[in-house]
PDB file of N, CA, C and O in Angstrom:
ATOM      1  N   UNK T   1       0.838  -1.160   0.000  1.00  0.00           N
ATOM      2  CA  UNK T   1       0.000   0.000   0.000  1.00  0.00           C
ATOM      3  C   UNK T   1       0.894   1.236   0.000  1.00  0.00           C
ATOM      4  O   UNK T   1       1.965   1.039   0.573  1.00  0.00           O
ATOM      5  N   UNK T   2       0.641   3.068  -0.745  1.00  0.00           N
ATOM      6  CA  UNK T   2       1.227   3.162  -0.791  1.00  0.00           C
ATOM      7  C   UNK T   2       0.314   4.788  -0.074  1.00  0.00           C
ATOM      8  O   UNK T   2      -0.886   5.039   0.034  1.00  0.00           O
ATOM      9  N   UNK T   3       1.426   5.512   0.248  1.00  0.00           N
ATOM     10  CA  UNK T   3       0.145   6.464   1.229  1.00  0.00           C
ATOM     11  C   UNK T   3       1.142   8.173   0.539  1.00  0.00           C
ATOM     12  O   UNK T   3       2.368   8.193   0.427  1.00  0.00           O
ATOM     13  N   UNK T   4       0.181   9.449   0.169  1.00  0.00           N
ATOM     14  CA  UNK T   4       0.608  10.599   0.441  1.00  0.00           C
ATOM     15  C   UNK T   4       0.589  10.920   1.757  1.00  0.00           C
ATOM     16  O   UNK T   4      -0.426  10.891   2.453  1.00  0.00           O
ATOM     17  N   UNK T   5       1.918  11.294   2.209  1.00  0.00           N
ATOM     18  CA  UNK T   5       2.152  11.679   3.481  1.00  0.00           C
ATOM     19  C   UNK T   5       2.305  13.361   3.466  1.00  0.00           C
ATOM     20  O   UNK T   5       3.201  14.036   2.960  1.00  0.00           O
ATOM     21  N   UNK T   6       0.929  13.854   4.311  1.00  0.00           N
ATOM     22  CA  UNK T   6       1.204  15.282   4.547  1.00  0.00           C
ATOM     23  C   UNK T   6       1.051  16.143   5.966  1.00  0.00           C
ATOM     24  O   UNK T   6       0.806  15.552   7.018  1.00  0.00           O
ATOM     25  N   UNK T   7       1.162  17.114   5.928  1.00  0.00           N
ATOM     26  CA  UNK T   7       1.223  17.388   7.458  1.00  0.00           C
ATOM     27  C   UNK T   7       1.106  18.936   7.449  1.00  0.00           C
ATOM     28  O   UNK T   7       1.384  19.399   6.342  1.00  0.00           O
ATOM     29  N   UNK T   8       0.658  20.171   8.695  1.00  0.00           N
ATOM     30  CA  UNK T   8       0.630  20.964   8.961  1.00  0.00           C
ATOM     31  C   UNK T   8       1.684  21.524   9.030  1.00  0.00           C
ATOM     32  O   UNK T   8       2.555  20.982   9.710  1.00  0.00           O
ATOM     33  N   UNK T   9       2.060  23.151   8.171  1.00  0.00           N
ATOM     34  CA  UNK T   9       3.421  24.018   9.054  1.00  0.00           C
ATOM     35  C   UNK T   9       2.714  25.081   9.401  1.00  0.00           C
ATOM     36  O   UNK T   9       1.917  25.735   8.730  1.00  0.00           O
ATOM     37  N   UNK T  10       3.273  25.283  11.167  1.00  0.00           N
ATOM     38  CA  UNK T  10       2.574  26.655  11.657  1.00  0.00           C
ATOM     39  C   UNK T  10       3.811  27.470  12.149  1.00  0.00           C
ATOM     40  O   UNK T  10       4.909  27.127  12.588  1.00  0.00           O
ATOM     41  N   UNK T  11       3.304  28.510  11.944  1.00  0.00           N
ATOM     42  CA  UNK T  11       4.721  29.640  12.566  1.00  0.00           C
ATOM     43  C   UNK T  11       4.473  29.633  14.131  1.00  0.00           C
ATOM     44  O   UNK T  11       3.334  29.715  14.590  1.00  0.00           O
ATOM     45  N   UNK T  12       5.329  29.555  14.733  1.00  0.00           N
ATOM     46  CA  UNK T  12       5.919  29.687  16.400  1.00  0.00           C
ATOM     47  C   UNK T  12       7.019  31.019  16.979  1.00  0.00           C
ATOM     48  O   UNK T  12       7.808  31.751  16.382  1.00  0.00           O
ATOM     49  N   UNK T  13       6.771  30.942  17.863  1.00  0.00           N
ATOM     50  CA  UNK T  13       8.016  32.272  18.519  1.00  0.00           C
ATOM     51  C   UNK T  13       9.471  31.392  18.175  1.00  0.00           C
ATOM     52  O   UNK T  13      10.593  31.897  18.161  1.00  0.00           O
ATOM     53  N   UNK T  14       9.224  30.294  17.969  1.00  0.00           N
ATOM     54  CA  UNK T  14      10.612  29.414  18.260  1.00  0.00           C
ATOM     55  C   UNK T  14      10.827  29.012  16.434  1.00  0.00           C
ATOM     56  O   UNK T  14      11.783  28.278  16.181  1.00  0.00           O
ATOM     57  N   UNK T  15      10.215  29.350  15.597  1.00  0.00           N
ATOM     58  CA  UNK T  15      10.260  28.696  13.688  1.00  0.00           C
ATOM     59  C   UNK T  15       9.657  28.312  13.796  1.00  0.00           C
ATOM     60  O   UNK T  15       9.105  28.254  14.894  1.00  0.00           O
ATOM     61  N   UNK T  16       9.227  27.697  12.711  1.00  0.00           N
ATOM     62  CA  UNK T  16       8.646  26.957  12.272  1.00  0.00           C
ATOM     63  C   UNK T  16       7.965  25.196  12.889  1.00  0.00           C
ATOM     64  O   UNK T  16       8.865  24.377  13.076  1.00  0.00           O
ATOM     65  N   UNK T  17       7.116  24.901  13.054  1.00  0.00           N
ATOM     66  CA  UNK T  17       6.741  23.559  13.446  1.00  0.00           C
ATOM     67  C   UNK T  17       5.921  23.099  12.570  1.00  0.00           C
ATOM     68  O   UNK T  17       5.078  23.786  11.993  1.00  0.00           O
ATOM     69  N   UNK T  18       6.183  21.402  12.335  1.00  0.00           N
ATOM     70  CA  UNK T  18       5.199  20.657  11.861  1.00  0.00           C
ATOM     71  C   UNK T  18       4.329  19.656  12.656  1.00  0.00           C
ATOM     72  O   UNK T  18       4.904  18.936  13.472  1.00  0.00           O
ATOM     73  N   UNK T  19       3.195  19.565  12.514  1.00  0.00           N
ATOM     74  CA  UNK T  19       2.185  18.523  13.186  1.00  0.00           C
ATOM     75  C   UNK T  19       0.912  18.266  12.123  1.00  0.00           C
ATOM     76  O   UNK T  19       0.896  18.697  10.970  1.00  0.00           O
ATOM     77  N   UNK T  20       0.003  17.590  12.658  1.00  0.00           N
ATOM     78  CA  UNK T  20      -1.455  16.973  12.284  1.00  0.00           C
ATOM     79  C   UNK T  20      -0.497  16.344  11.235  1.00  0.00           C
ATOM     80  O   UNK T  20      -0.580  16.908  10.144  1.00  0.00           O
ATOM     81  N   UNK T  21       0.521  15.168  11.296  1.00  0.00           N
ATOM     82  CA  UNK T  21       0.469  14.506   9.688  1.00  0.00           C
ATOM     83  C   UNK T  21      -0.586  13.713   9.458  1.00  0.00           C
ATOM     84  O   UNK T  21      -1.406  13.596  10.368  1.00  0.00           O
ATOM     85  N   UNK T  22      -0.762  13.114   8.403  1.00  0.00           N
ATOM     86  CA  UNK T  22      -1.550  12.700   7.683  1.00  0.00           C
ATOM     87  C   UNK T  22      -1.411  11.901   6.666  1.00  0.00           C
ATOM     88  O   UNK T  22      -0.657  12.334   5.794  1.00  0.00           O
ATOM     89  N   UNK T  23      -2.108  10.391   6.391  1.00  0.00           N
ATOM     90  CA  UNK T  23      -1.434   9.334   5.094  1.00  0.00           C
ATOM     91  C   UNK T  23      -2.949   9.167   4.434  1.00  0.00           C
ATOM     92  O   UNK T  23      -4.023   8.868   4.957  1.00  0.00           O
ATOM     93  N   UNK T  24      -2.556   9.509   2.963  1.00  0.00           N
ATOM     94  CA  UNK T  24      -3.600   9.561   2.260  1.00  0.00           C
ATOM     95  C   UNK T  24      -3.817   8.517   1.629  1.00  0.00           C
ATOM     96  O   UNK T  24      -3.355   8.851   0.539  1.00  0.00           O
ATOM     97  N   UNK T  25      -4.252   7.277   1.467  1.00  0.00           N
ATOM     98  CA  UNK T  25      -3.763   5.947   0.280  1.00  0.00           C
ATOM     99  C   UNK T  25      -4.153   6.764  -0.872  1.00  0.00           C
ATOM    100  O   UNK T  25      -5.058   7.581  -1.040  1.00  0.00           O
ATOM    101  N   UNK T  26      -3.008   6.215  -1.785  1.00  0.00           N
ATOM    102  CA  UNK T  26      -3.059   6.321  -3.160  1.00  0.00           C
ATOM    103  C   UNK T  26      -3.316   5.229  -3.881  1.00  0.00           C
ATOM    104  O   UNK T  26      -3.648   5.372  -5.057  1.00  0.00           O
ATOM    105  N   UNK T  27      -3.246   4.379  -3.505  1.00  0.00           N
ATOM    106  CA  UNK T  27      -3.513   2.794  -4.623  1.00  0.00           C
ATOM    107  C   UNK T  27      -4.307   2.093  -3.506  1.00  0.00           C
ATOM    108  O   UNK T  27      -4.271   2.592  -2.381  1.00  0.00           O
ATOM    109  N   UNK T  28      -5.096   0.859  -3.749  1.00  0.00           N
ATOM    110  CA  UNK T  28      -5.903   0.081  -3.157  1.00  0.00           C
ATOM    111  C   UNK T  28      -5.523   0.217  -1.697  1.00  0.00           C
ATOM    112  O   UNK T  28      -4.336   0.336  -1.396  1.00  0.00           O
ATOM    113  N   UNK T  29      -6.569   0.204  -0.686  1.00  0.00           N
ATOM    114  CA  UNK T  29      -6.095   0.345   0.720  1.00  0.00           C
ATOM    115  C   UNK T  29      -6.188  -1.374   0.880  1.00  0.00           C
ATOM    116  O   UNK T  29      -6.847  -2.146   0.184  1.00  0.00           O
ATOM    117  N   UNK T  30      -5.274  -1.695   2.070  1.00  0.00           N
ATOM    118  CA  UNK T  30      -5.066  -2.581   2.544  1.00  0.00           C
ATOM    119  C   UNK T  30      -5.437  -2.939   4.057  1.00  0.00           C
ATOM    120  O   UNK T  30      -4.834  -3.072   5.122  1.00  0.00           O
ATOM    121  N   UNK T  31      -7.230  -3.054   3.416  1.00  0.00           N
ATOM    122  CA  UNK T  31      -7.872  -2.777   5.065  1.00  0.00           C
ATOM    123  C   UNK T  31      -7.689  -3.842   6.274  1.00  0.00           C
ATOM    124  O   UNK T  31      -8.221  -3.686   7.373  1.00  0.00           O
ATOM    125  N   UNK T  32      -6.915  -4.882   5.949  1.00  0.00           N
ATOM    126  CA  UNK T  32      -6.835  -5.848   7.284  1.00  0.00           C
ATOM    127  C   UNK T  32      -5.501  -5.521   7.587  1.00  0.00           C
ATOM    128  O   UNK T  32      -5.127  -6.182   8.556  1.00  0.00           O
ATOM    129  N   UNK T  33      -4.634  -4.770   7.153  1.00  0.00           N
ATOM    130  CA  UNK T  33      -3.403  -4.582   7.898  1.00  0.00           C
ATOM    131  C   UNK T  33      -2.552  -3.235   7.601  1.00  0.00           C
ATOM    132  O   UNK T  33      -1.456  -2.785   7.936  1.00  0.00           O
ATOM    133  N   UNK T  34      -3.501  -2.885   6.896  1.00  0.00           N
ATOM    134  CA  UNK T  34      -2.642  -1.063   6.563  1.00  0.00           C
ATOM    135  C   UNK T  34      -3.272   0.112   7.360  1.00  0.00           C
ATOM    136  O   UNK T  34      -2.779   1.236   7.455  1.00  0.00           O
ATOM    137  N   UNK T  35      -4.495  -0.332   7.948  1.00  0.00           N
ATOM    138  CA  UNK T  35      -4.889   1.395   8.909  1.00  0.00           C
ATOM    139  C   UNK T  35      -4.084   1.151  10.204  1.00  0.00           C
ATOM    140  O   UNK T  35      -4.003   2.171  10.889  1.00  0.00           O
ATOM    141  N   UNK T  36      -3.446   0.032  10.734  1.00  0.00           N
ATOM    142  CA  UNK T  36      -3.019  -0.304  12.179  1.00  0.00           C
ATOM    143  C   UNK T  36      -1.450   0.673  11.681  1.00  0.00           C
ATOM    144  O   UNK T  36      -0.964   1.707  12.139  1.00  0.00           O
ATOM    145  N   UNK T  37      -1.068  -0.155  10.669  1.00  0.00           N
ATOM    146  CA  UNK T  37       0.450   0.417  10.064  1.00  0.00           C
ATOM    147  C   UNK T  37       0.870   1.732  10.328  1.00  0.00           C
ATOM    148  O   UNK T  37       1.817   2.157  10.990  1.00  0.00           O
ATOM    149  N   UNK T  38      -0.646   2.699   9.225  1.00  0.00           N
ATOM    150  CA  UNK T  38      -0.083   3.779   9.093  1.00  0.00           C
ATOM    151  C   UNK T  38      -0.589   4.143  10.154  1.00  0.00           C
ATOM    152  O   UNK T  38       0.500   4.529  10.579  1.00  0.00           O
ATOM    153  N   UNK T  39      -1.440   4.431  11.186  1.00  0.00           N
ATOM    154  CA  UNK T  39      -1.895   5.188  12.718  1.00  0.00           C
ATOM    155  C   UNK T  39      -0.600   4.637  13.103  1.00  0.00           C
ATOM    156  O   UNK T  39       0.094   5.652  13.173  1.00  0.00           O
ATOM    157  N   UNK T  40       0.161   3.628  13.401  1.00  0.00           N
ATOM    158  CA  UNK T  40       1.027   3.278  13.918  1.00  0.00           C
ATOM    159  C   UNK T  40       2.584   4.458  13.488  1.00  0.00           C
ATOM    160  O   UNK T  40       3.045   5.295  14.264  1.00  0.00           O
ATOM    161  N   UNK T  41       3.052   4.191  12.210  1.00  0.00           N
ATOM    162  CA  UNK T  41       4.320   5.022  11.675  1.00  0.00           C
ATOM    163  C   UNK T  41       3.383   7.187  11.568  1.00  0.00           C
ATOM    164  O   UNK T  41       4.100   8.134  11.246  1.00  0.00           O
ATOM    165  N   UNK T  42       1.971   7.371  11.885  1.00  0.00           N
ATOM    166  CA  UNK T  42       1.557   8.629  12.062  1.00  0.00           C
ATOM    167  C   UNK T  42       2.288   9.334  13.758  1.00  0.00           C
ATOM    168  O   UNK T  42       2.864  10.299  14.260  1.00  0.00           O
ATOM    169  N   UNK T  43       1.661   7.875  14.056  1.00  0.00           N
ATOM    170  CA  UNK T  43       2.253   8.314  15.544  1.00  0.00           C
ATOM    171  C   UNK T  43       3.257   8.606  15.952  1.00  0.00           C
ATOM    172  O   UNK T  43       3.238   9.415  16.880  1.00  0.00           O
ATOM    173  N   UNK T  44       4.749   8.044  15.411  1.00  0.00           N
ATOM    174  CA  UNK T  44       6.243   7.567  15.515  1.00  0.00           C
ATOM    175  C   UNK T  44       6.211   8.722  14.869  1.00  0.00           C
ATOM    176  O   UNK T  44       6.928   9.448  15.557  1.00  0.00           O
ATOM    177  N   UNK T  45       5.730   9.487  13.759  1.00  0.00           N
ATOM    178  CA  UNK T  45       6.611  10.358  13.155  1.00  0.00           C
ATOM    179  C   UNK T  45       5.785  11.948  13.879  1.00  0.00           C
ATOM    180  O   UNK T  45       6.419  12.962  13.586  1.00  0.00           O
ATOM    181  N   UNK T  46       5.004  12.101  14.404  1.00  0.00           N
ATOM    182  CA  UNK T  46       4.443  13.185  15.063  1.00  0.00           C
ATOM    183  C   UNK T  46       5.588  13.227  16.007  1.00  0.00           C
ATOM    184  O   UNK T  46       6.432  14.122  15.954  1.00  0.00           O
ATOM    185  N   UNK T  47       5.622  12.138  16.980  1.00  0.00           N
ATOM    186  CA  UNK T  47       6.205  11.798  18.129  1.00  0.00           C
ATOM    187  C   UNK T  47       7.663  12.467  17.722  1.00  0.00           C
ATOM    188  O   UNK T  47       8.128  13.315  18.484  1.00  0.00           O
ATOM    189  N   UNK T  48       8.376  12.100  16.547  1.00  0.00           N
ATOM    190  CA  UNK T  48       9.554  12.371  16.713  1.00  0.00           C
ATOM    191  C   UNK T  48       9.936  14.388  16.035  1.00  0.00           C
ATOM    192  O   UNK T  48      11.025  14.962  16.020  1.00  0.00           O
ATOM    193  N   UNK T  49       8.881  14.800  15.691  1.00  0.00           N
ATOM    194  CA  UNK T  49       8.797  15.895  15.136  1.00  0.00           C
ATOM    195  C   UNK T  49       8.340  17.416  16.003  1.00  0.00           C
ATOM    196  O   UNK T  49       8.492  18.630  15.872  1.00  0.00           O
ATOM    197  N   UNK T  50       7.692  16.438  16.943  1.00  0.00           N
ATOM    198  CA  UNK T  50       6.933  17.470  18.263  1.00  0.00           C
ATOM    199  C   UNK T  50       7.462  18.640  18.818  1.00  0.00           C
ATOM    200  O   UNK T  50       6.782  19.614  19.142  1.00  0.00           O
ATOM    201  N   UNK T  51       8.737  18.538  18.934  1.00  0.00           N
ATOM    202  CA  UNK T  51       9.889  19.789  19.607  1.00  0.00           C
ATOM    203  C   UNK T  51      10.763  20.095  18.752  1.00  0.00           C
ATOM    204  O   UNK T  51      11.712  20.738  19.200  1.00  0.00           O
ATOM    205  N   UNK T  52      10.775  19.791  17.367  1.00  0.00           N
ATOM    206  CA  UNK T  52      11.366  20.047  16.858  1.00  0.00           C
ATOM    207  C   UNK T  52      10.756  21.869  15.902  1.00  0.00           C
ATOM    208  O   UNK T  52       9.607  22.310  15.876  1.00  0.00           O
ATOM    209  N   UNK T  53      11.735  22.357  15.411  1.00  0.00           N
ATOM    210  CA  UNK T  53      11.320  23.932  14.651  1.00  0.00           C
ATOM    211  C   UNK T  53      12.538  24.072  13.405  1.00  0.00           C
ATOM    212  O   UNK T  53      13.661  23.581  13.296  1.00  0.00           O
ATOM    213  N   UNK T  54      11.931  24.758  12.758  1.00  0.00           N
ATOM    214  CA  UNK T  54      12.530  24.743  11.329  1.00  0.00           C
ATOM    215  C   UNK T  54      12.664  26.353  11.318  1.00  0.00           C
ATOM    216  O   UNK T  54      11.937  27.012  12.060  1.00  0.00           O
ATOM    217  N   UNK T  55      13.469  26.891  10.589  1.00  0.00           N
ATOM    218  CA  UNK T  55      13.413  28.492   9.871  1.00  0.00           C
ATOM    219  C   UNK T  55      12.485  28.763   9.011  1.00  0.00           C
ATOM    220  O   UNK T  55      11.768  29.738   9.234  1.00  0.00           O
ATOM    221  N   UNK T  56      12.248  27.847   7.649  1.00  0.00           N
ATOM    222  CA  UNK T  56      11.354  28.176   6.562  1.00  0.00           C
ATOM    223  C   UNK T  56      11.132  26.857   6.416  1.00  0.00           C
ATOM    224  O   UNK T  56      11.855  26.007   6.937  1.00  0.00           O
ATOM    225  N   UNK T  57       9.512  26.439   5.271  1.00  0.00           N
ATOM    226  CA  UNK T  57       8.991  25.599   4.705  1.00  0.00           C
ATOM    227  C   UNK T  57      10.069  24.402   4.238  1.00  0.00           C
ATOM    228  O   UNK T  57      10.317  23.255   4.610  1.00  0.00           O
ATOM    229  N   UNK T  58      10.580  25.346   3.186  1.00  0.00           N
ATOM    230  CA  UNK T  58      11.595  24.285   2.852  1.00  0.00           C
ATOM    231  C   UNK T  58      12.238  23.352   3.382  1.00  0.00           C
ATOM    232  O   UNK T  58      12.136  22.212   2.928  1.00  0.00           O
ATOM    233  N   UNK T  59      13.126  23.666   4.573  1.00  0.00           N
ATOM    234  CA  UNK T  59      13.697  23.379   5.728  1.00  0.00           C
ATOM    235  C   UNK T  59      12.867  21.928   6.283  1.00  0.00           C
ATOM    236  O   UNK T  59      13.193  20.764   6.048  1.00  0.00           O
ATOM    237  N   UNK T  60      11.519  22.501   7.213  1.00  0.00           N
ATOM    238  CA  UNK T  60      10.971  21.320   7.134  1.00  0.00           C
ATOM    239  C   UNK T  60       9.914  20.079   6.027  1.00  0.00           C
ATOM    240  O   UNK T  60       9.470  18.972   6.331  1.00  0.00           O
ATOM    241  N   UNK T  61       9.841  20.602   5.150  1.00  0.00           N
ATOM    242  CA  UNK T  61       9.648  19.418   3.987  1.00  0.00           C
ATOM    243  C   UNK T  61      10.736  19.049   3.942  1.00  0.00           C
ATOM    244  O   UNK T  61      10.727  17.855   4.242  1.00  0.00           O
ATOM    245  N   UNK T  62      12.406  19.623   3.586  1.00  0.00           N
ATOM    246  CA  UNK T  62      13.578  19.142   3.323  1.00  0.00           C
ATOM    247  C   UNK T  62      13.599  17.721   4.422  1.00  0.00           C
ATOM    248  O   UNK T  62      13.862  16.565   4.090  1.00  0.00           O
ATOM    249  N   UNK T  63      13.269  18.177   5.683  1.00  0.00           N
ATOM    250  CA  UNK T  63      13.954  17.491   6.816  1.00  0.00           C
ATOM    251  C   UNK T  63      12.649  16.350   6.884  1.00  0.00           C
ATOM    252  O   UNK T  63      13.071  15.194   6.889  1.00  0.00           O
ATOM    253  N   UNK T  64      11.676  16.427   6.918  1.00  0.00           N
ATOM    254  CA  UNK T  64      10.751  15.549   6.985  1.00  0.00           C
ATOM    255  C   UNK T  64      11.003  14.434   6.314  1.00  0.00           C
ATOM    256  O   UNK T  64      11.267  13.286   6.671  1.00  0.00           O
ATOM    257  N   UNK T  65      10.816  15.227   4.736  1.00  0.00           N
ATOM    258  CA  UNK T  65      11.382  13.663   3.989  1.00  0.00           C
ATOM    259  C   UNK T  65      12.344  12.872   4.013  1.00  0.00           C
ATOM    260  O   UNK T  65      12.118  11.685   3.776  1.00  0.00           O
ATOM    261  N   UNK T  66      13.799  13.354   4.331  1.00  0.00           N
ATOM    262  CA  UNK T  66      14.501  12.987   4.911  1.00  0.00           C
ATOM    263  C   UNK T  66      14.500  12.017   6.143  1.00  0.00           C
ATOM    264  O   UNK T  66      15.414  11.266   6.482  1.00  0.00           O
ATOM    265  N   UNK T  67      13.243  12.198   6.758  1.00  0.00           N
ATOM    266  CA  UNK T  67      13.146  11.162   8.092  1.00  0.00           C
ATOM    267  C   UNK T  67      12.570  10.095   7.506  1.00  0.00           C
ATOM    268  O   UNK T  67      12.917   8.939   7.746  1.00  0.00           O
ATOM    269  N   UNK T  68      11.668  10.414   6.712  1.00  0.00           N
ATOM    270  CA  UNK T  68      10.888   9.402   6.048  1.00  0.00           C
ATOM    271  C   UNK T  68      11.963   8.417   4.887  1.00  0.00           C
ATOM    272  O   UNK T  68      12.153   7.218   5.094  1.00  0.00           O
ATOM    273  N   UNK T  69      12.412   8.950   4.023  1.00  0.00           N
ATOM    274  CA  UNK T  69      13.312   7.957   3.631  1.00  0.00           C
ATOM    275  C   UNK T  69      14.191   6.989   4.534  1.00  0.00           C
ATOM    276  O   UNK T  69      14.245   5.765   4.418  1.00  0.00           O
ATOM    277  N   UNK T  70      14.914   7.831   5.519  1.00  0.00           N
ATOM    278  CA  UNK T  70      15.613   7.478   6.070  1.00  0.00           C
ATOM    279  C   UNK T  70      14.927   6.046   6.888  1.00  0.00           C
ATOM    280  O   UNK T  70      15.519   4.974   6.757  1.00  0.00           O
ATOM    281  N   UNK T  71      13.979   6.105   7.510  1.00  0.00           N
ATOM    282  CA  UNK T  71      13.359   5.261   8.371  1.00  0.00           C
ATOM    283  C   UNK T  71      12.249   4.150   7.471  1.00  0.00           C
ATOM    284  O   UNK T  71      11.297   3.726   8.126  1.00  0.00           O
ATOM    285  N   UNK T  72      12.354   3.765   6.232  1.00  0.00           N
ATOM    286  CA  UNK T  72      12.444   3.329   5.355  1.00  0.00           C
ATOM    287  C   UNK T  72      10.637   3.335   4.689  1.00  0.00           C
ATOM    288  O   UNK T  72      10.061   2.426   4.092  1.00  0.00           O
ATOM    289  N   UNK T  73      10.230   4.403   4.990  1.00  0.00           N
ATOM    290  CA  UNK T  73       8.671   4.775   4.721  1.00  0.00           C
ATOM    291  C   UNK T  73       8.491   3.964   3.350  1.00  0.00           C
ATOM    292  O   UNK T  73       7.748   2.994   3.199  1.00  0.00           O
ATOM    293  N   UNK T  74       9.308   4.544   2.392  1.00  0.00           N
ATOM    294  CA  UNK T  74       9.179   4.105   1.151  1.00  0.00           C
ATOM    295  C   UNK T  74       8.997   2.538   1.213  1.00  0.00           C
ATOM    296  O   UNK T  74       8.263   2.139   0.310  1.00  0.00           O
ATOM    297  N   UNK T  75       9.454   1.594   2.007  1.00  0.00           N
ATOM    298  CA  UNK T  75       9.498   0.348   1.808  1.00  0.00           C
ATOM    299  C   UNK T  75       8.294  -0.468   2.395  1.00  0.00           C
ATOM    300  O   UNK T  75       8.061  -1.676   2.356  1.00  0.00           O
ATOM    301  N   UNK T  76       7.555   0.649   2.991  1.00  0.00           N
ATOM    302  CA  UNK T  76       6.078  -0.084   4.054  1.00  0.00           C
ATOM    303  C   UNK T  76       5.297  -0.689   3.266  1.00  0.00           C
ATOM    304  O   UNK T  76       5.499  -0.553   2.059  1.00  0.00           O
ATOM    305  N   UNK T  77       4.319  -1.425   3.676  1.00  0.00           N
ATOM    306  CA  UNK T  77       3.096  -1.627   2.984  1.00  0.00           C
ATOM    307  C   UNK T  77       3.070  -2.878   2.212  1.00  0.00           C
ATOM    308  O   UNK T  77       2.070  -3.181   1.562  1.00  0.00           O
TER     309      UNK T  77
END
């Protein structure tokens, strides 16, 4: 299964923050084992993003996806 991953940027006294992500399926959902998945990797990646602040947009899309490759998003499902 394969999901658009998107998420909120709000301005702070401290930069930039991201929250509310969000996985959109794009191809057939995989209802006996893909809504546990993605609530599951929504949670892990809020969780790890929470205190974190960026300067500009870029910055955090740059860095987001970056977590997401890194932690092998692309390979779920």
């Amino acid at each position: 299964m394969m999901y658009q991953l998107g998420w909120s940027t709000l301005p702070g006294l401290r930069g930039l923050s991201v929250s509310e992500f969000r996985a959109t399926p794009t191809d057939t959902p995989d209802n006996e084992h893909g809504d546990a998945e993605r609530d599951s990797f929504l949670r892990e990646i809020d969780a790890a993003f929470a205190a974190r602040r960026f300067t500009n947009a870029a910055d955090a899309f740059d860095t987001v996806k970056a977590w997401a490759v890194e932690h092998g998003v692309t390979g779920r499902g």
